[in-house]
XYZ file of C-alpha atoms in Angstrom:
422
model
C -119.390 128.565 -180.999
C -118.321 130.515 -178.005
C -116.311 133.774 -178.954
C -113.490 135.369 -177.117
C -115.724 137.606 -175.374
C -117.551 134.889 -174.046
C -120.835 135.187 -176.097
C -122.414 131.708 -176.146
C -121.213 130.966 -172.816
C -123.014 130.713 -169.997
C -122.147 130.508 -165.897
C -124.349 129.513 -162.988
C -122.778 131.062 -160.277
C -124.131 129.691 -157.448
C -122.363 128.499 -153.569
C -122.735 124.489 -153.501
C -126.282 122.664 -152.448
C -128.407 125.651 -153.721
C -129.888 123.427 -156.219
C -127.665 123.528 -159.357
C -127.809 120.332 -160.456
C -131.515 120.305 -160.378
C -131.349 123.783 -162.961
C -128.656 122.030 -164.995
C -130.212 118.841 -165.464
C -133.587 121.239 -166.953
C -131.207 123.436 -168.833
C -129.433 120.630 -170.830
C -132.673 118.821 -172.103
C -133.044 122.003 -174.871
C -131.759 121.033 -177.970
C -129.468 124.373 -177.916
C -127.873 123.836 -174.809
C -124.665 121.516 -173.854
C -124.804 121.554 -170.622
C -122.867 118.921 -167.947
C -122.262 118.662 -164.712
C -119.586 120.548 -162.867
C -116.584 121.726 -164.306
C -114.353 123.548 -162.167
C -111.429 123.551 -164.485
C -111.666 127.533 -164.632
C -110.434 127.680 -160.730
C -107.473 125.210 -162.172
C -106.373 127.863 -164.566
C -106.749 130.933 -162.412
C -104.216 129.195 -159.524
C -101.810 127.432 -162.639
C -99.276 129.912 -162.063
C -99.199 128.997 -158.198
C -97.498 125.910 -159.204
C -98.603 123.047 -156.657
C -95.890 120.612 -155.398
C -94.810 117.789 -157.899
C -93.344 114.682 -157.999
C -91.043 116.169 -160.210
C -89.675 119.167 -158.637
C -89.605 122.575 -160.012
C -92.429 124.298 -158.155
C -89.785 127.464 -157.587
C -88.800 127.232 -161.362
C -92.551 127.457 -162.627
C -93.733 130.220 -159.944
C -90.668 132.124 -161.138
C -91.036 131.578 -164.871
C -94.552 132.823 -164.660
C -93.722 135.945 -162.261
C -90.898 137.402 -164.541
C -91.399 135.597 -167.613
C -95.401 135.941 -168.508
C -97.306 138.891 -168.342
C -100.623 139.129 -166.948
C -101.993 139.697 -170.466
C -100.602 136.631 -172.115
C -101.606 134.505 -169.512
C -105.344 135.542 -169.642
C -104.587 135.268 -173.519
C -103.493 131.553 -172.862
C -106.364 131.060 -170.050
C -108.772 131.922 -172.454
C -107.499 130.274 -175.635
C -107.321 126.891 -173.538
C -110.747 127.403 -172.128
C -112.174 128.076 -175.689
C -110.992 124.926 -176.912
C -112.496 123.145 -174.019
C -115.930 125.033 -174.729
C -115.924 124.493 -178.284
C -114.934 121.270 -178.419
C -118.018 120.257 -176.437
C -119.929 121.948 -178.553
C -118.399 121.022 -181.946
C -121.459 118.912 -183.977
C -123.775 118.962 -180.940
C -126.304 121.530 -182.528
C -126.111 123.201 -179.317
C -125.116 127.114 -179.269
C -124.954 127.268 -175.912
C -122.736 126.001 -173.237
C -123.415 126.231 -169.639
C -120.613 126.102 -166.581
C -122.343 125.002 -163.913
C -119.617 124.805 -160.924
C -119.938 126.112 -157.759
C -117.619 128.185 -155.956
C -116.434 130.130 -159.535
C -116.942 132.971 -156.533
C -113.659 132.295 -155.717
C -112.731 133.972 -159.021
C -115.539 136.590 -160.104
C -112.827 139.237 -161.116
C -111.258 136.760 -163.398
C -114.768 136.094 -165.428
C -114.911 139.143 -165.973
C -111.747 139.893 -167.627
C -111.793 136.502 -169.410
C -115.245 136.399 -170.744
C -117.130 140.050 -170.101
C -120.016 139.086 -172.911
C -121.017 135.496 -170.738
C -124.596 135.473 -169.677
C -124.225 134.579 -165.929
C -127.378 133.159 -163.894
C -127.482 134.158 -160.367
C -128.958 130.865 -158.416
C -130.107 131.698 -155.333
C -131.856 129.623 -152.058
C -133.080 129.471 -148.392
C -129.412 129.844 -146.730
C -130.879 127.758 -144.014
C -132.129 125.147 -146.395
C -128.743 125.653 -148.011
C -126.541 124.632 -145.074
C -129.443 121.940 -143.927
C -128.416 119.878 -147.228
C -125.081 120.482 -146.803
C -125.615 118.477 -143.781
C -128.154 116.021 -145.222
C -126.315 115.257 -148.425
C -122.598 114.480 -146.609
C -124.781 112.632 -143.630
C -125.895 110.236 -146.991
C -121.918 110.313 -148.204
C -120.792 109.206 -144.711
C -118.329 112.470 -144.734
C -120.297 114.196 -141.783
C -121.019 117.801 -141.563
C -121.437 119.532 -137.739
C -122.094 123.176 -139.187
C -120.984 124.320 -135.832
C -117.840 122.807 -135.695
C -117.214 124.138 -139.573
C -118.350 127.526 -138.466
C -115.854 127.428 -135.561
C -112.577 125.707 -137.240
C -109.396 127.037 -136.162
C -108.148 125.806 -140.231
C -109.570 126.448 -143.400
C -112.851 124.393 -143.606
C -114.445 125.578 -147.296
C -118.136 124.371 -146.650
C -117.826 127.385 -144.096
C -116.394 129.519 -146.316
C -119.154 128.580 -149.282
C -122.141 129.259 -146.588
C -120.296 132.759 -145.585
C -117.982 134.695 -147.806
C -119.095 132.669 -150.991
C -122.563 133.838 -149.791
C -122.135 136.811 -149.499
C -119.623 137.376 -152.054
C -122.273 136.312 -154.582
C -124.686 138.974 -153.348
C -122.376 141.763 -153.803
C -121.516 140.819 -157.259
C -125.054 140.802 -158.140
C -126.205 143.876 -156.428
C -126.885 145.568 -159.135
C -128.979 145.021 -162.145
C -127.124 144.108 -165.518
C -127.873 142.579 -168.991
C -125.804 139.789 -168.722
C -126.998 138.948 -165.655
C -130.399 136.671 -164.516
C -131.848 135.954 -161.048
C -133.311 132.388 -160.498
C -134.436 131.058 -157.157
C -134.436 127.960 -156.352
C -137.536 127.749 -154.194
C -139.482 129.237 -157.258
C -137.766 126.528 -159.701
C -139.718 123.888 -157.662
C -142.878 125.348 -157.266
C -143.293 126.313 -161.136
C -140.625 124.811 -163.312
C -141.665 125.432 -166.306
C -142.873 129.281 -165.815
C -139.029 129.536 -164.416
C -137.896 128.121 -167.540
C -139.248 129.648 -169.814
C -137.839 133.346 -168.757
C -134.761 131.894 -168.116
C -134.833 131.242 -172.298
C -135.963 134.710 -172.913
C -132.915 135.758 -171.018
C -130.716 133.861 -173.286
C -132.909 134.458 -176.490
C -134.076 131.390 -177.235
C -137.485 129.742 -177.207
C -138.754 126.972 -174.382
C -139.005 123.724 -175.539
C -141.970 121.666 -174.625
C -141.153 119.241 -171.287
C -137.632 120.150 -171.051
C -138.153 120.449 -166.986
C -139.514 116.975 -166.799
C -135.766 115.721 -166.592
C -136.609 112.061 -166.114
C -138.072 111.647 -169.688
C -134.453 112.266 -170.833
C -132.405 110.162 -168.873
C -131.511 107.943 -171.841
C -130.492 110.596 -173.991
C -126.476 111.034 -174.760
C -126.296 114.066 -172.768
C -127.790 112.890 -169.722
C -125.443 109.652 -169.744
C -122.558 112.452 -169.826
C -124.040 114.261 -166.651
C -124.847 111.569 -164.691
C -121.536 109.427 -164.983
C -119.526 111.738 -163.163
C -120.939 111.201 -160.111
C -120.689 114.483 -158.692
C -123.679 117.178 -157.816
C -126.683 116.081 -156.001
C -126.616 112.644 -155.164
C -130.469 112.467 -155.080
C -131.393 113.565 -158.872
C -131.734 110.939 -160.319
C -134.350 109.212 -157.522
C -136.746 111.901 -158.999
C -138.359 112.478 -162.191
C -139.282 115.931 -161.909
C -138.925 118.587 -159.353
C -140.274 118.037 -155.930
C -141.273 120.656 -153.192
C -139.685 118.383 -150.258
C -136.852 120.293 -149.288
C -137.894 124.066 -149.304
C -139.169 123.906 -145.812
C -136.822 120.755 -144.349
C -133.857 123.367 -142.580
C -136.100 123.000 -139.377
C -136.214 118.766 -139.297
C -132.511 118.880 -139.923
C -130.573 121.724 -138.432
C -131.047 122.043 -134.817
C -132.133 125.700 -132.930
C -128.410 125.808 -132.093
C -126.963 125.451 -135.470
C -129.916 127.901 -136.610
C -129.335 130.982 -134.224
C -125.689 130.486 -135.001
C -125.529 130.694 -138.654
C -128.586 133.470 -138.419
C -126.068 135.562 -136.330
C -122.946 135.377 -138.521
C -124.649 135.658 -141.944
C -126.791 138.921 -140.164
C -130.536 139.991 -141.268
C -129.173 142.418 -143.796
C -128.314 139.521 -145.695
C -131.702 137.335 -145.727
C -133.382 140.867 -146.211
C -131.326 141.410 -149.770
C -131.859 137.753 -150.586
C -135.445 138.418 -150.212
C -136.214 135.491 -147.498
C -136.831 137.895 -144.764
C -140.030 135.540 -144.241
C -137.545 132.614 -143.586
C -135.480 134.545 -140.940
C -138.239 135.457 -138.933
C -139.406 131.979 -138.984
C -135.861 131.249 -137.667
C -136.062 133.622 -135.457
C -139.575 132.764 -133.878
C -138.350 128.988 -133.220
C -134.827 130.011 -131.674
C -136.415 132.554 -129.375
C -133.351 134.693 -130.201
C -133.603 138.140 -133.108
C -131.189 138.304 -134.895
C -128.774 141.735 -135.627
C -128.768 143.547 -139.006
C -124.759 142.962 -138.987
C -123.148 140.235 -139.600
C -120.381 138.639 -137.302
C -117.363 140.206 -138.855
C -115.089 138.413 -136.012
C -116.207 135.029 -137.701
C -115.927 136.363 -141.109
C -112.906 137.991 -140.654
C -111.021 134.728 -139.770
C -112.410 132.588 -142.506
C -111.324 135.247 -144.577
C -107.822 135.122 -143.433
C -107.796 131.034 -143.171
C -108.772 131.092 -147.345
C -106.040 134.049 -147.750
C -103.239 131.988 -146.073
C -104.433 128.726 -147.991
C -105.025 129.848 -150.970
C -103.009 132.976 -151.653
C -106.101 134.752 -152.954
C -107.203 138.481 -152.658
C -110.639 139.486 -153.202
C -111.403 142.956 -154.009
C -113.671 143.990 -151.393
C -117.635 143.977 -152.046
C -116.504 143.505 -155.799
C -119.503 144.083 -158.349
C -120.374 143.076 -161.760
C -118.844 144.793 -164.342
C -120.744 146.481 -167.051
C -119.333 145.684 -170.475
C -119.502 148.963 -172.296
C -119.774 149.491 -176.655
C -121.649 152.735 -177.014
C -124.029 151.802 -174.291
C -125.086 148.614 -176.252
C -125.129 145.345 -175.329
C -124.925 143.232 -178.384
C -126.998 139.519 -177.805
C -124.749 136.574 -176.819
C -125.533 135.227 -180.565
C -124.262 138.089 -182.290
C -121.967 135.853 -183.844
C -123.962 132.705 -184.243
C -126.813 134.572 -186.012
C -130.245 132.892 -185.281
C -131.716 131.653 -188.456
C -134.970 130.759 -189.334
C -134.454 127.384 -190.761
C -131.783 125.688 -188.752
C -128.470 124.657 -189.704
C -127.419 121.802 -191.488
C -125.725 119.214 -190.014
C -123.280 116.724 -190.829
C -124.462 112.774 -189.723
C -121.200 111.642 -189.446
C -119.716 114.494 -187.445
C -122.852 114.091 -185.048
C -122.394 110.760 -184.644
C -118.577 111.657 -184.150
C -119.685 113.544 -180.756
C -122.161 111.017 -179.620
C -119.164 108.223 -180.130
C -116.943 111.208 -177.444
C -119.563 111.785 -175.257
C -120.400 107.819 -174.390
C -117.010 107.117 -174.571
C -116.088 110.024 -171.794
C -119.683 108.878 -169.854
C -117.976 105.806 -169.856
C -114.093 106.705 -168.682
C -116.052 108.959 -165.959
C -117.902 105.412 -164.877
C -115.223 102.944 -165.236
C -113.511 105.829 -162.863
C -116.522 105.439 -160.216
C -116.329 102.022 -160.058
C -112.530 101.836 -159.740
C -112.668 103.838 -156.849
C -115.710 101.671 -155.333
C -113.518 98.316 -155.826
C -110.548 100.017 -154.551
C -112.990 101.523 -151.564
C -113.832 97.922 -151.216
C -110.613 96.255 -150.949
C -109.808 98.800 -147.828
C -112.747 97.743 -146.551
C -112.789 93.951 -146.753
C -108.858 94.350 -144.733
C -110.052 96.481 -142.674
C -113.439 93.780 -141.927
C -110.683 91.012 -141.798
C -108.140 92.640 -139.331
C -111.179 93.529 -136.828
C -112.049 89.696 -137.376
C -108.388 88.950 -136.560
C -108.104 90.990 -133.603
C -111.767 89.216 -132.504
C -110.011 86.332 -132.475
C -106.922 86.844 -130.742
C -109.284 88.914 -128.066
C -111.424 85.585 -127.791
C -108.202 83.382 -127.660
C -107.599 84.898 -124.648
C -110.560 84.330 -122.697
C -110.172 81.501 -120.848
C -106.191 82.111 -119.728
C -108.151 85.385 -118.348
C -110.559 82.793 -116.592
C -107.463 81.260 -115.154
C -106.429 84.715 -113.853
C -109.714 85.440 -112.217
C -110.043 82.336 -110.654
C -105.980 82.645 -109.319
C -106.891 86.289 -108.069
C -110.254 85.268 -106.095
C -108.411 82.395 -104.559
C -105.874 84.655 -103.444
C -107.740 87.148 -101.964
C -109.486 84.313 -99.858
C -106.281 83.708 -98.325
C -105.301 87.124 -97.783
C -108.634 87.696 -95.657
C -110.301 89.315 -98.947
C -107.367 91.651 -98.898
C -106.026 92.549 -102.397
C-alpha cells in the first residue's frame, strides 16, 4: 500500500507524445505493478481551491473559505489523504505493490509532488523533441483536431501543446538536473531499440525483479488490467495496432515536420537544451537539412510570453529553474518498500477479494467504454444534421437553377437590345 510519504508510488513525468503510453502499457504487465492510463486527477487537486465557475454559484464563497479558512498544511493533509484513497483503492487485492501515475504535464505541479509525496520513485521519460512535436502533429492530424506547430508556437492566447513542447520541456530538465535516488532516466528512443534491457533496470530501480515477456504488451491484451487501460481511450491512439515496440517513429520528425517548423522550434528550444538531453546528434541533423545553426540560447521573447499566457490562465507560479528535492533522514534513503517488506514467499491472498477487484476493474473498463461510445453516437447525431442540412441547402441551391436560367436568358436578351450594352 502506498504510505504518506509516497513509498509505493510511482510518477512518469514526462511532456505529452514522448512515448508514455508505450512505457506504461510494459510497466503494467508485471504482476507488482497497477498501472493505467492517465490520471491527471493530481492537477485537479492542486487548482481545487481556485474554485472554477458553477452552475451553482459560490465560486467567491469557496476561493474565500479556502484563503482564510484552510491552511496550507491541512489542505496538503486533505490532498494527500484523498489521493491515498484513490491509490490504495486501486491497489486493494490486486497483488500489486506498486502504482504508477502516468500523466503528462504533472510539470505543471513539480513543487507540489514534492511536498505531497517526497519518498515517490519518479521516472524521467525523455525523447527526440523533434520527434516529440512531429507526433504531436501526426497523432491530432489522425484525431482530425489539427496541429500547425507554427501557428501554436506563435499564438497570441494560451495554446498548451506550445507550452508542453517549451516550458514543460524544459521545466522537466531542470527538475532533473541533478542526480537523485528517487529519481530514473528512461529514453524513449532506447525503449524501442532494446525493450527488455530497458526494462529490466527500470525494475532494479524500483527493487523488483523483471518478469519474463512483460515488454511484449500484445500477449496481454486480454488480461483485466489491460481492458482497464485501453477503455479510456486516451494516450496513444496507435498502441494497440502493435504488438510490441517498433523502431518507426525515432527518425520520422523529418517526413512530417517541414524545414520551417524545424528551424523554428530548433531556435526557441536553443542547442543548450538538445545538448543536456543528450540528442546533440539529432540537432545537428536538424541543423544540416535547414541550412540554418542554431544558438546555444533559447528564445526567451517566445518563452517569456507563453510563460505569461499560462500565468494569466492559470494563476500558477513556478519557482524558477526549480530542482528535485532531496529527501533527507540521516543521509539515508530508505527503499520505497520499507513498509511493504519484500518477502520471500509471497503473500496470501484472498479469492474472493481478488475477484472483488477484477468485478471493479471490468465494471469501470466498461463505464469508461459505454462513455466512448456515448460520445461517438452523440458525435454522430451532429453529424448526420449536419449531412442532412448540407443536403437541404443542395436542394434549395438546385431548386433554383432553372429560375436562374430564366434570368440569364432575360439578361442576354436584353443586352442584345441595348447594343450588348449592360
Amino acid at each position: 500500500m502506498i504510505d504518506t510519504q509516497g513509498n509505493g508510488l510511482v510518477f512518469l513525468l514526462c511532456i505529452p507524445r514522448s512515448g508514455s503510453s508505450l512505457s506504461t502499457v510494459m510497466l503494467q504487465n508485471h504482476s507488482r505493478i497497477f498501472a493505467t492510463q492517465e490520471m491527471w486527477f493530481l492537477m485537479n487537486l492542486v487548482d481545487l481551491s481556485k474554485a472554477d465557475s458553477r452552475v451553482y454559484g459560490g465560486s467567491s464563497i469557496i476561493r474565500q473559505f479556502y484563503q482564510a479558512m484552510v491552511s496550507e498544511d491541512v489542505f496538503e493533509k486533505a490532498c494527500r489523504s484523498f489521493a491515498l484513497e484513490i491509490y490504495n483503492g486501486f491497489l486493494e487485492g490486486s497483488g500489486a505493490d506498486f502504482i504508477v501515475d502516468k500523466s503528462p504535464r504533472y510539470y505543471y505541479m513539480l513543487e507540489w509532488l514534492d511536498r505531497l509525496f517526497p519518498q515517490s520513485r519518479r521516472i524521467h521519460l525523455q525523447r527526440n523533441p523533434l520527434s516529440t512535436a512531429a507526433s504531436f502533429k501526426k497523432v491530432n492530424r489522425h484525431t482530425g483536431e489539427g496541429f500547425d506547430l507554427l501557428q501554436s508556437l506563435n499564438s497570441p492566447k494560451l495554446d498548451m501543446k506550445a507550452v508542453d513542447l517549451t516550458l514543460g520541456l524544459t521545466r522537466l530538465n531542470d527538475y532533473f538536473a541533478e542526480s537523485h535516488s528517487f529519481a530514473y532516466e528512461l529514453k524513449y528512443e532506447h525503449l524501442v531499440m532494446r525493450p527488455r534491457e530497458e526494462l529490466e533496470k527500470l525494475c532494479a530501480f524500483l527493487d523488483i525483479s523483471y518478469e519474463q515477456g512483460m515488454e511484449q504488451y500484445g500477449q496481454f491484451v486480454d488480461s483485466t488490467k489491460a481492458d482497464m487501460f485501453y477503455s479510456m481511450g486516451v494516450g496513444d491512439p496507435f498502441l494497440s495496432s502493435h504488438q510490441e515496440a517498433h523502431q518507426n517513429s525515432v527518425n520520422n520528425w523529418k517526413e512530417i515536420l517541414d524545414r520551417q517548423e524545424v528551424e523554428m522550434y530548433c531556435r526557441v528550444l536553443g542547442a543548450n537544451l538538445f545538448h543536456r538531453m543528450g540528442y546533440s546528434e539529432q540537432l545537428r541533423e536538424a541543423e544540416q537539412w535547414t541550412g540554418v545553426r542554431v544558438e546555444d540560447n533559447p528564445d526567451q521573447e517566445v518563452l517569456h510570453r507563453l510563460e505569461q499566457q499560462l500565468s494569466v490562465a492559470s494563476g500558477c507560479r513556478w519557482q524558477p529553474n526549480y530542482q528535485m528535492k532531496a529527501w533527507k533522514n540521516n543521509g539515508q534513503h530508505p527503499s520505497p518498500m520499507q513498509n511493504c517488506s519484500e518477502q520471500d514467499e509471497p503473500a496470501k491472498r484472498d479469492p474472493a477479494l481478488e475477484a472483488m477487484v477484477t468485478i471493479r476493474q471490468l465494471q469501470a473498463a466498461l463505464r469508461a467504454a459505454d462513455q466512448r461510445l456515448e460520445r461517438g453516437y452523440t458525435e454522430r447525431e451532429r453529424l448526420k444534421k449536419q449531412l442532412a442540412s448540407a443536403h437541404s441547402k443542395l436542394q434549395r441551391i438546385k431548386s433554383w437553377i432553372p429560375f436562374g436560367r430564366q434570368i440569364s436568358a432575360w439578361a442576354s436578351q436584353r443586352r442584345m437590345v441595348r447594343g450588348g450594352k449592360s
